[in-house]
């Protein structure tokens, strides 16, 4: 078993190598540590090894860990599916939301964002796998959604997020990410949240600015 610090070093090396292969600065790629199902102690360990950004999928679980880790200057990202009744707490307790896929949710996040906080950073989640995935807007819906979100006063539209269907084939990974990268470039946005433990190299080759890494940092998740 490797420690979280060792895993962070390994993932950091993968990011640097992939950046170099793509002719990119590795500093342009942020590491988002995805800690769903993992205890606050694991996030504390990651923080001590240099992680500053944490991604969580489940609101209640995230709020509990935020309380336990309130002494650390972490930046929290919400990356899971969003139900309407969760938007207030998300608007109050996170700096980023990567999983906005409809206008109603964006409107609620903007209305409920406390005036004392800076605008909430938003990525729109795009579905690039067709029927296979329920989350994410379609490429056809994206331009209108992006234009509407850009009008909301307490949100800052930063970019796009996607979770393509898992595959071990790097050229298939890159083809799916390339679709999202093209959409991002058409919209003139600076942020691309693509790439997880198994496909971060392909994501970096296609312009990722956040890679969202869980398993490679914290080990396999136990849902039993
Ligand atoms: C769980 C999760 C991740 C991390 O996946 P790994 O394969 O464990 O790295 C990234 N993004 C989202 C949206 C997730 O739900």
PDB file of C-alpha atoms and ligand atoms in Angstrom:
ATOM      1  CA  UNK A   1       0.000   0.000   0.000  1.00  0.00           C
ATOM      2  CA  UNK A   2       1.396   3.384  -0.879  1.00  0.00           C
ATOM      3  CA  UNK A   3       0.662   6.399   1.226  1.00  0.00           C
ATOM      4  CA  UNK A   4      -1.422   9.296   0.004  1.00  0.00           C
ATOM      5  CA  UNK A   5       1.724  11.436  -0.150  1.00  0.00           C
ATOM      6  CA  UNK A   6       3.403   8.857  -2.390  1.00  0.00           C
ATOM      7  CA  UNK A   7       0.311   8.685  -4.585  1.00  0.00           C
ATOM      8  CA  UNK A   8       0.277  12.462  -4.917  1.00  0.00           C
ATOM      9  CA  UNK A   9       3.904  12.394  -6.012  1.00  0.00           C
ATOM     10  CA  UNK A  10       3.102   9.720  -8.619  1.00  0.00           C
ATOM     11  CA  UNK A  11       0.089  11.589  -9.978  1.00  0.00           C
ATOM     12  CA  UNK A  12       2.132  14.791 -10.051  1.00  0.00           C
ATOM     13  CA  UNK A  13       4.762  12.998 -12.136  1.00  0.00           C
ATOM     14  CA  UNK A  14       2.063  11.675 -14.526  1.00  0.00           C
ATOM     15  CA  UNK A  15       0.704  15.204 -14.927  1.00  0.00           C
ATOM     16  CA  UNK A  16       4.159  16.657 -15.622  1.00  0.00           C
ATOM     17  CA  UNK A  17       5.013  13.937 -18.141  1.00  0.00           C
ATOM     18  CA  UNK A  18       1.699  14.302 -19.965  1.00  0.00           C
ATOM     19  CA  UNK A  19       2.090  18.076 -20.024  1.00  0.00           C
ATOM     20  CA  UNK A  20       5.573  17.785 -21.454  1.00  0.00           C
ATOM     21  CA  UNK A  21       4.404  15.322 -24.110  1.00  0.00           C
ATOM     22  CA  UNK A  22       1.674  17.801 -25.080  1.00  0.00           C
ATOM     23  CA  UNK A  23       4.042  20.790 -25.076  1.00  0.00           C
ATOM     24  CA  UNK A  24       2.129  22.404 -22.199  1.00  0.00           C
ATOM     25  CA  UNK A  25       3.186  23.992 -18.916  1.00  0.00           C
ATOM     26  CA  UNK A  26       2.283  21.596 -16.108  1.00  0.00           C
ATOM     27  CA  UNK A  27       1.357  24.618 -13.987  1.00  0.00           C
ATOM     28  CA  UNK A  28      -1.628  25.145 -16.307  1.00  0.00           C
ATOM     29  CA  UNK A  29      -3.158  21.880 -15.060  1.00  0.00           C
ATOM     30  CA  UNK A  30      -4.796  21.824 -11.633  1.00  0.00           C
ATOM     31  CA  UNK A  31      -5.077  18.704  -9.500  1.00  0.00           C
ATOM     32  CA  UNK A  32      -8.529  18.292  -7.998  1.00  0.00           C
ATOM     33  CA  UNK A  33      -8.444  15.579  -5.324  1.00  0.00           C
ATOM     34  CA  UNK A  34     -11.753  13.675  -5.429  1.00  0.00           C
ATOM     35  CA  UNK A  35     -12.490  12.342  -1.969  1.00  0.00           C
ATOM     36  CA  UNK A  36     -16.014  10.910  -2.101  1.00  0.00           C
ATOM     37  CA  UNK A  37     -16.433   8.027   0.400  1.00  0.00           C
ATOM     38  CA  UNK A  38     -13.015   8.829   1.925  1.00  0.00           C
ATOM     39  CA  UNK A  39     -12.631  10.202   5.461  1.00  0.00           C
ATOM     40  CA  UNK A  40     -11.647  13.730   6.386  1.00  0.00           C
ATOM     41  CA  UNK A  41      -8.351  12.324   7.682  1.00  0.00           C
ATOM     42  CA  UNK A  42      -7.413  11.290   4.134  1.00  0.00           C
ATOM     43  CA  UNK A  43      -8.035  14.833   2.873  1.00  0.00           C
ATOM     44  CA  UNK A  44      -5.939  16.219   5.736  1.00  0.00           C
ATOM     45  CA  UNK A  45      -3.116  13.909   4.686  1.00  0.00           C
ATOM     46  CA  UNK A  46      -3.464  15.088   1.081  1.00  0.00           C
ATOM     47  CA  UNK A  47      -3.410  18.715   2.210  1.00  0.00           C
ATOM     48  CA  UNK A  48      -0.181  18.127   4.145  1.00  0.00           C
ATOM     49  CA  UNK A  49       1.296  16.659   0.937  1.00  0.00           C
ATOM     50  CA  UNK A  50       0.388  19.755  -1.072  1.00  0.00           C
ATOM     51  CA  UNK A  51      -3.215  19.343  -2.265  1.00  0.00           C
ATOM     52  CA  UNK A  52      -5.260  22.546  -2.117  1.00  0.00           C
ATOM     53  CA  UNK A  53      -8.406  21.674  -4.101  1.00  0.00           C
ATOM     54  CA  UNK A  54     -10.920  19.029  -3.077  1.00  0.00           C
ATOM     55  CA  UNK A  55     -13.850  17.635  -5.108  1.00  0.00           C
ATOM     56  CA  UNK A  56     -16.907  16.057  -3.499  1.00  0.00           C
ATOM     57  CA  UNK A  57     -20.020  14.443  -5.045  1.00  0.00           C
ATOM     58  CA  UNK A  58     -22.451  14.112  -2.148  1.00  0.00           C
ATOM     59  CA  UNK A  59     -23.563  17.233  -0.307  1.00  0.00           C
ATOM     60  CA  UNK A  60     -24.143  15.894   3.211  1.00  0.00           C
ATOM     61  CA  UNK A  61     -20.885  13.968   3.201  1.00  0.00           C
ATOM     62  CA  UNK A  62     -19.024  17.041   1.946  1.00  0.00           C
ATOM     63  CA  UNK A  63     -20.486  19.363   4.586  1.00  0.00           C
ATOM     64  CA  UNK A  64     -19.415  17.012   7.359  1.00  0.00           C
ATOM     65  CA  UNK A  65     -15.853  16.878   6.072  1.00  0.00           C
ATOM     66  CA  UNK A  66     -15.750  20.661   5.589  1.00  0.00           C
ATOM     67  CA  UNK A  67     -16.598  21.096   9.266  1.00  0.00           C
ATOM     68  CA  UNK A  68     -13.892  18.674  10.339  1.00  0.00           C
ATOM     69  CA  UNK A  69     -11.357  20.421   8.112  1.00  0.00           C
ATOM     70  CA  UNK A  70     -12.402  24.011   8.774  1.00  0.00           C
ATOM     71  CA  UNK A  71      -8.894  24.795  10.043  1.00  0.00           C
ATOM     72  CA  UNK A  72      -7.389  24.148   6.562  1.00  0.00           C
ATOM     73  CA  UNK A  73      -7.426  26.681   3.681  1.00  0.00           C
ATOM     74  CA  UNK A  74      -8.899  24.201   1.187  1.00  0.00           C
ATOM     75  CA  UNK A  75     -10.891  25.166  -1.904  1.00  0.00           C
ATOM     76  CA  UNK A  76     -13.999  22.991  -2.271  1.00  0.00           C
ATOM     77  CA  UNK A  77     -15.469  21.922  -5.628  1.00  0.00           C
ATOM     78  CA  UNK A  78     -18.870  20.266  -6.035  1.00  0.00           C
ATOM     79  CA  UNK A  79     -18.726  17.682  -8.848  1.00  0.00           C
ATOM     80  CA  UNK A  80     -21.813  15.472  -8.365  1.00  0.00           C
ATOM     81  CA  UNK A  81     -25.361  15.512  -9.755  1.00  0.00           C
ATOM     82  CA  UNK A  82     -27.377  18.423  -8.300  1.00  0.00           C
ATOM     83  CA  UNK A  83     -30.974  18.273  -7.101  1.00  0.00           C
ATOM     84  CA  UNK A  84     -32.874  21.556  -6.746  1.00  0.00           C
ATOM     85  CA  UNK A  85     -33.230  21.212  -2.989  1.00  0.00           C
ATOM     86  CA  UNK A  86     -29.423  21.091  -2.591  1.00  0.00           C
ATOM     87  CA  UNK A  87     -28.542  24.309  -4.408  1.00  0.00           C
ATOM     88  CA  UNK A  88     -28.656  26.630  -1.394  1.00  0.00           C
ATOM     89  CA  UNK A  89     -26.086  24.670   0.604  1.00  0.00           C
ATOM     90  CA  UNK A  90     -23.916  24.238  -2.486  1.00  0.00           C
ATOM     91  CA  UNK A  91     -24.043  27.985  -3.186  1.00  0.00           C
ATOM     92  CA  UNK A  92     -23.054  28.680   0.418  1.00  0.00           C
ATOM     93  CA  UNK A  93     -20.292  26.139   0.913  1.00  0.00           C
ATOM     94  CA  UNK A  94     -18.367  25.712  -2.338  1.00  0.00           C
ATOM     95  CA  UNK A  95     -16.108  27.840  -4.558  1.00  0.00           C
ATOM     96  CA  UNK A  96     -16.627  25.820  -7.728  1.00  0.00           C
ATOM     97  CA  UNK A  97     -19.410  23.684  -9.215  1.00  0.00           C
ATOM     98  CA  UNK A  98     -18.390  21.439 -12.143  1.00  0.00           C
ATOM     99  CA  UNK A  99     -21.717  19.682 -12.722  1.00  0.00           C
ATOM    100  CA  UNK A 100     -24.249  22.323 -13.807  1.00  0.00           C
ATOM    101  CA  UNK A 101     -26.271  20.925 -16.705  1.00  0.00           C
ATOM    102  CA  UNK A 102     -29.508  22.935 -16.712  1.00  0.00           C
ATOM    103  CA  UNK A 103     -30.548  26.547 -16.371  1.00  0.00           C
ATOM    104  CA  UNK A 104     -32.894  26.072 -13.421  1.00  0.00           C
ATOM    105  CA  UNK A 105     -30.017  24.844 -11.264  1.00  0.00           C
ATOM    106  CA  UNK A 106     -27.780  27.724 -12.395  1.00  0.00           C
ATOM    107  CA  UNK A 107     -30.489  30.283 -11.611  1.00  0.00           C
ATOM    108  CA  UNK A 108     -30.964  28.898  -8.113  1.00  0.00           C
ATOM    109  CA  UNK A 109     -27.206  28.837  -7.458  1.00  0.00           C
ATOM    110  CA  UNK A 110     -26.943  32.483  -8.526  1.00  0.00           C
ATOM    111  CA  UNK A 111     -29.953  33.588  -6.432  1.00  0.00           C
ATOM    112  CA  UNK A 112     -28.708  31.689  -3.404  1.00  0.00           C
ATOM    113  CA  UNK A 113     -25.027  32.650  -3.590  1.00  0.00           C
ATOM    114  CA  UNK A 114     -24.357  34.785  -0.488  1.00  0.00           C
ATOM    115  CA  UNK A 115     -23.487  38.399  -1.313  1.00  0.00           C
ATOM    116  CA  UNK A 116     -20.497  38.165   1.035  1.00  0.00           C
ATOM    117  CA  UNK A 117     -18.823  35.598  -1.234  1.00  0.00           C
ATOM    118  CA  UNK A 118     -17.207  36.059  -4.662  1.00  0.00           C
ATOM    119  CA  UNK A 119     -19.127  34.711  -7.680  1.00  0.00           C
ATOM    120  CA  UNK A 120     -19.413  30.935  -7.789  1.00  0.00           C
ATOM    121  CA  UNK A 121     -17.151  29.424 -10.463  1.00  0.00           C
ATOM    122  CA  UNK A 122     -19.173  27.259 -12.834  1.00  0.00           C
ATOM    123  CA  UNK A 123     -18.375  24.528 -15.321  1.00  0.00           C
ATOM    124  CA  UNK A 124     -21.184  23.236 -17.499  1.00  0.00           C
ATOM    125  CA  UNK A 125     -21.285  19.468 -17.733  1.00  0.00           C
ATOM    126  CA  UNK A 126     -21.612  18.194 -21.291  1.00  0.00           C
ATOM    127  CA  UNK A 127     -22.721  14.706 -22.229  1.00  0.00           C
ATOM    128  CA  UNK A 128     -20.395  13.419 -24.942  1.00  0.00           C
ATOM    129  CA  UNK A 129     -21.435   9.761 -24.648  1.00  0.00           C
ATOM    130  CA  UNK A 130     -25.006  10.021 -25.906  1.00  0.00           C
ATOM    131  CA  UNK A 131     -27.619   7.746 -24.377  1.00  0.00           C
ATOM    132  CA  UNK A 132     -25.148   6.043 -22.073  1.00  0.00           C
ATOM    133  CA  UNK A 133     -25.024   8.912 -19.590  1.00  0.00           C
ATOM    134  CA  UNK A 134     -27.905  10.672 -17.899  1.00  0.00           C
ATOM    135  CA  UNK A 135     -25.886  13.669 -16.668  1.00  0.00           C
ATOM    136  CA  UNK A 136     -24.824  16.619 -18.767  1.00  0.00           C
ATOM    137  CA  UNK A 137     -26.465  18.804 -21.384  1.00  0.00           C
ATOM    138  CA  UNK A 138     -26.156  17.923 -25.055  1.00  0.00           C
ATOM    139  CA  UNK A 139     -23.769  19.732 -27.383  1.00  0.00           C
ATOM    140  CA  UNK A 140     -26.880  21.197 -29.041  1.00  0.00           C
ATOM    141  CA  UNK A 141     -28.201  22.632 -25.761  1.00  0.00           C
ATOM    142  CA  UNK A 142     -24.825  24.017 -24.704  1.00  0.00           C
ATOM    143  CA  UNK A 143     -24.622  27.408 -26.509  1.00  0.00           C
ATOM    144  CA  UNK A 144     -27.985  28.634 -25.183  1.00  0.00           C
ATOM    145  CA  UNK A 145     -27.244  27.348 -21.682  1.00  0.00           C
ATOM    146  CA  UNK A 146     -23.815  29.018 -21.663  1.00  0.00           C
ATOM    147  CA  UNK A 147     -25.256  32.328 -22.865  1.00  0.00           C
ATOM    148  CA  UNK A 148     -27.956  32.247 -20.181  1.00  0.00           C
ATOM    149  CA  UNK A 149     -25.507  31.343 -17.395  1.00  0.00           C
ATOM    150  CA  UNK A 150     -23.227  34.197 -18.436  1.00  0.00           C
ATOM    151  CA  UNK A 151     -26.091  36.592 -17.633  1.00  0.00           C
ATOM    152  CA  UNK A 152     -26.459  35.394 -14.033  1.00  0.00           C
ATOM    153  CA  UNK A 153     -24.928  37.932 -11.636  1.00  0.00           C
ATOM    154  CA  UNK A 154     -23.491  35.695  -8.930  1.00  0.00           C
ATOM    155  CA  UNK A 155     -21.981  33.031 -11.150  1.00  0.00           C
ATOM    156  CA  UNK A 156     -18.800  33.110 -13.177  1.00  0.00           C
ATOM    157  CA  UNK A 157     -18.920  30.750 -16.154  1.00  0.00           C
ATOM    158  CA  UNK A 158     -15.412  29.265 -16.370  1.00  0.00           C
ATOM    159  CA  UNK A 159     -15.650  26.286 -18.685  1.00  0.00           C
ATOM    160  CA  UNK A 160     -16.839  22.762 -19.393  1.00  0.00           C
ATOM    161  CA  UNK A 161     -16.754  19.438 -17.613  1.00  0.00           C
ATOM    162  CA  UNK A 162     -17.294  15.970 -19.058  1.00  0.00           C
ATOM    163  CA  UNK A 163     -17.116  12.324 -18.020  1.00  0.00           C
ATOM    164  CA  UNK A 164     -16.865  10.211 -21.185  1.00  0.00           C
ATOM    165  CA  UNK A 165     -17.714   6.540 -21.092  1.00  0.00           C
ATOM    166  CA  UNK A 166     -14.731   4.673 -19.602  1.00  0.00           C
ATOM    167  CA  UNK A 167     -12.437   2.984 -22.110  1.00  0.00           C
ATOM    168  CA  UNK A 168      -8.828   1.789 -21.987  1.00  0.00           C
ATOM    169  CA  UNK A 169      -8.203   2.843 -25.570  1.00  0.00           C
ATOM    170  CA  UNK A 170      -6.247   6.108 -25.512  1.00  0.00           C
ATOM    171  CA  UNK A 171      -7.345   7.171 -28.977  1.00  0.00           C
ATOM    172  CA  UNK A 172     -11.011   6.721 -27.989  1.00  0.00           C
ATOM    173  CA  UNK A 173     -10.348   8.687 -24.788  1.00  0.00           C
ATOM    174  CA  UNK A 174      -8.788  11.496 -26.785  1.00  0.00           C
ATOM    175  CA  UNK A 175     -11.573  11.518 -29.368  1.00  0.00           C
ATOM    176  CA  UNK A 176     -14.202  12.018 -26.650  1.00  0.00           C
ATOM    177  CA  UNK A 177     -12.163  14.721 -24.914  1.00  0.00           C
ATOM    178  CA  UNK A 178     -11.520  16.455 -28.239  1.00  0.00           C
ATOM    179  CA  UNK A 179     -15.268  16.987 -28.663  1.00  0.00           C
ATOM    180  CA  UNK A 180     -15.417  18.800 -25.317  1.00  0.00           C
ATOM    181  CA  UNK A 181     -12.259  20.780 -26.069  1.00  0.00           C
ATOM    182  CA  UNK A 182     -13.752  21.984 -29.378  1.00  0.00           C
ATOM    183  CA  UNK A 183     -16.927  23.099 -27.610  1.00  0.00           C
ATOM    184  CA  UNK A 184     -14.860  24.913 -24.964  1.00  0.00           C
ATOM    185  CA  UNK A 185     -12.843  26.719 -27.619  1.00  0.00           C
ATOM    186  CA  UNK A 186     -15.961  27.716 -29.550  1.00  0.00           C
ATOM    187  CA  UNK A 187     -17.302  29.311 -26.366  1.00  0.00           C
ATOM    188  CA  UNK A 188     -13.984  31.073 -25.641  1.00  0.00           C
ATOM    189  CA  UNK A 189     -13.797  29.695 -22.085  1.00  0.00           C
ATOM    190  CA  UNK A 190     -10.550  29.103 -20.163  1.00  0.00           C
ATOM    191  CA  UNK A 191     -11.378  25.995 -18.137  1.00  0.00           C
ATOM    192  CA  UNK A 192     -11.660  22.340 -19.112  1.00  0.00           C
ATOM    193  CA  UNK A 193     -12.451  19.845 -16.352  1.00  0.00           C
ATOM    194  CA  UNK A 194     -11.678  16.480 -17.952  1.00  0.00           C
ATOM    195  CA  UNK A 195      -9.609  13.461 -16.955  1.00  0.00           C
ATOM    196  CA  UNK A 196      -9.792  11.024 -14.047  1.00  0.00           C
ATOM    197  CA  UNK A 197      -7.393   8.412 -12.676  1.00  0.00           C
ATOM    198  CA  UNK A 198      -7.439   6.186 -15.758  1.00  0.00           C
ATOM    199  CA  UNK A 199      -7.427   8.818 -18.512  1.00  0.00           C
ATOM    200  CA  UNK A 200      -5.606  11.896 -17.255  1.00  0.00           C
ATOM    201  CA  UNK A 201      -2.903  11.604 -19.948  1.00  0.00           C
ATOM    202  CA  UNK A 202      -5.456  11.746 -22.768  1.00  0.00           C
ATOM    203  CA  UNK A 203      -7.257  14.614 -21.033  1.00  0.00           C
ATOM    204  CA  UNK A 204      -4.054  16.651 -20.711  1.00  0.00           C
ATOM    205  CA  UNK A 205      -3.291  15.999 -24.387  1.00  0.00           C
ATOM    206  CA  UNK A 206      -6.717  17.527 -25.156  1.00  0.00           C
ATOM    207  CA  UNK A 207      -6.323  20.625 -23.020  1.00  0.00           C
ATOM    208  CA  UNK A 208      -7.480  19.690 -19.497  1.00  0.00           C
ATOM    209  CA  UNK A 209      -7.020  22.486 -16.964  1.00  0.00           C
ATOM    210  CA  UNK A 210      -8.478  20.452 -14.066  1.00  0.00           C
ATOM    211  CA  UNK A 211      -7.946  16.726 -13.721  1.00  0.00           C
ATOM    212  CA  UNK A 212     -10.289  15.177 -11.137  1.00  0.00           C
ATOM    213  CA  UNK A 213      -8.421  12.337  -9.447  1.00  0.00           C
ATOM    214  CA  UNK A 214      -9.835   9.976  -6.824  1.00  0.00           C
ATOM    215  CA  UNK A 215      -8.640   6.372  -6.994  1.00  0.00           C
ATOM    216  CA  UNK A 216      -5.035   7.140  -7.949  1.00  0.00           C
ATOM    217  CA  UNK A 217      -4.701   9.350  -4.837  1.00  0.00           C
ATOM    218  CA  UNK A 218      -6.863   7.690  -2.203  1.00  0.00           C
ATOM    219  CA  UNK A 219      -7.136   4.058  -3.408  1.00  0.00           C
ATOM    220  CA  UNK A 220     -10.234   2.162  -4.549  1.00  0.00           C
ATOM    221  CA  UNK A 221     -13.579   3.231  -3.119  1.00  0.00           C
ATOM    222  CA  UNK A 222     -15.577   0.812  -0.921  1.00  0.00           C
ATOM    223  CA  UNK A 223     -19.335   1.247  -1.379  1.00  0.00           C
ATOM    224  CA  UNK A 224     -20.304  -1.766   0.737  1.00  0.00           C
TER     225      UNK A 224
HETATM  226  C1  LIG B   1     -15.441   9.859  -8.631  1.00  0.00           C
HETATM  227  C2  LIG B   1     -15.242  10.942  -9.623  1.00  0.00           C
HETATM  228  C3  LIG B   1     -13.955  11.262 -10.110  1.00  0.00           C
HETATM  229  C4  LIG B   1     -12.697  10.504  -9.730  1.00  0.00           C
HETATM  230  O1  LIG B   1     -12.650   9.280 -10.379  1.00  0.00           O
HETATM  231  P1  LIG B   1     -11.373   8.292 -10.247  1.00  0.00           P
HETATM  232  O2  LIG B   1     -11.544   7.358 -11.371  1.00  0.00           O
HETATM  233  O3  LIG B   1     -11.501   7.635  -8.913  1.00  0.00           O
HETATM  234  O4  LIG B   1     -10.157   9.113 -10.347  1.00  0.00           O
HETATM  235  C5  LIG B   1     -13.848  12.323 -10.990  1.00  0.00           C
HETATM  236  N1  LIG B   1     -14.917  13.036 -11.383  1.00  0.00           N
HETATM  237  C6  LIG B   1     -16.158  12.747 -10.955  1.00  0.00           C
HETATM  238  C7  LIG B   1     -17.294  13.571 -11.420  1.00  0.00           C
HETATM  239  C8  LIG B   1     -16.362  11.700 -10.070  1.00  0.00           C
HETATM  240  O5  LIG B   1     -17.604  11.418  -9.654  1.00  0.00           O
END
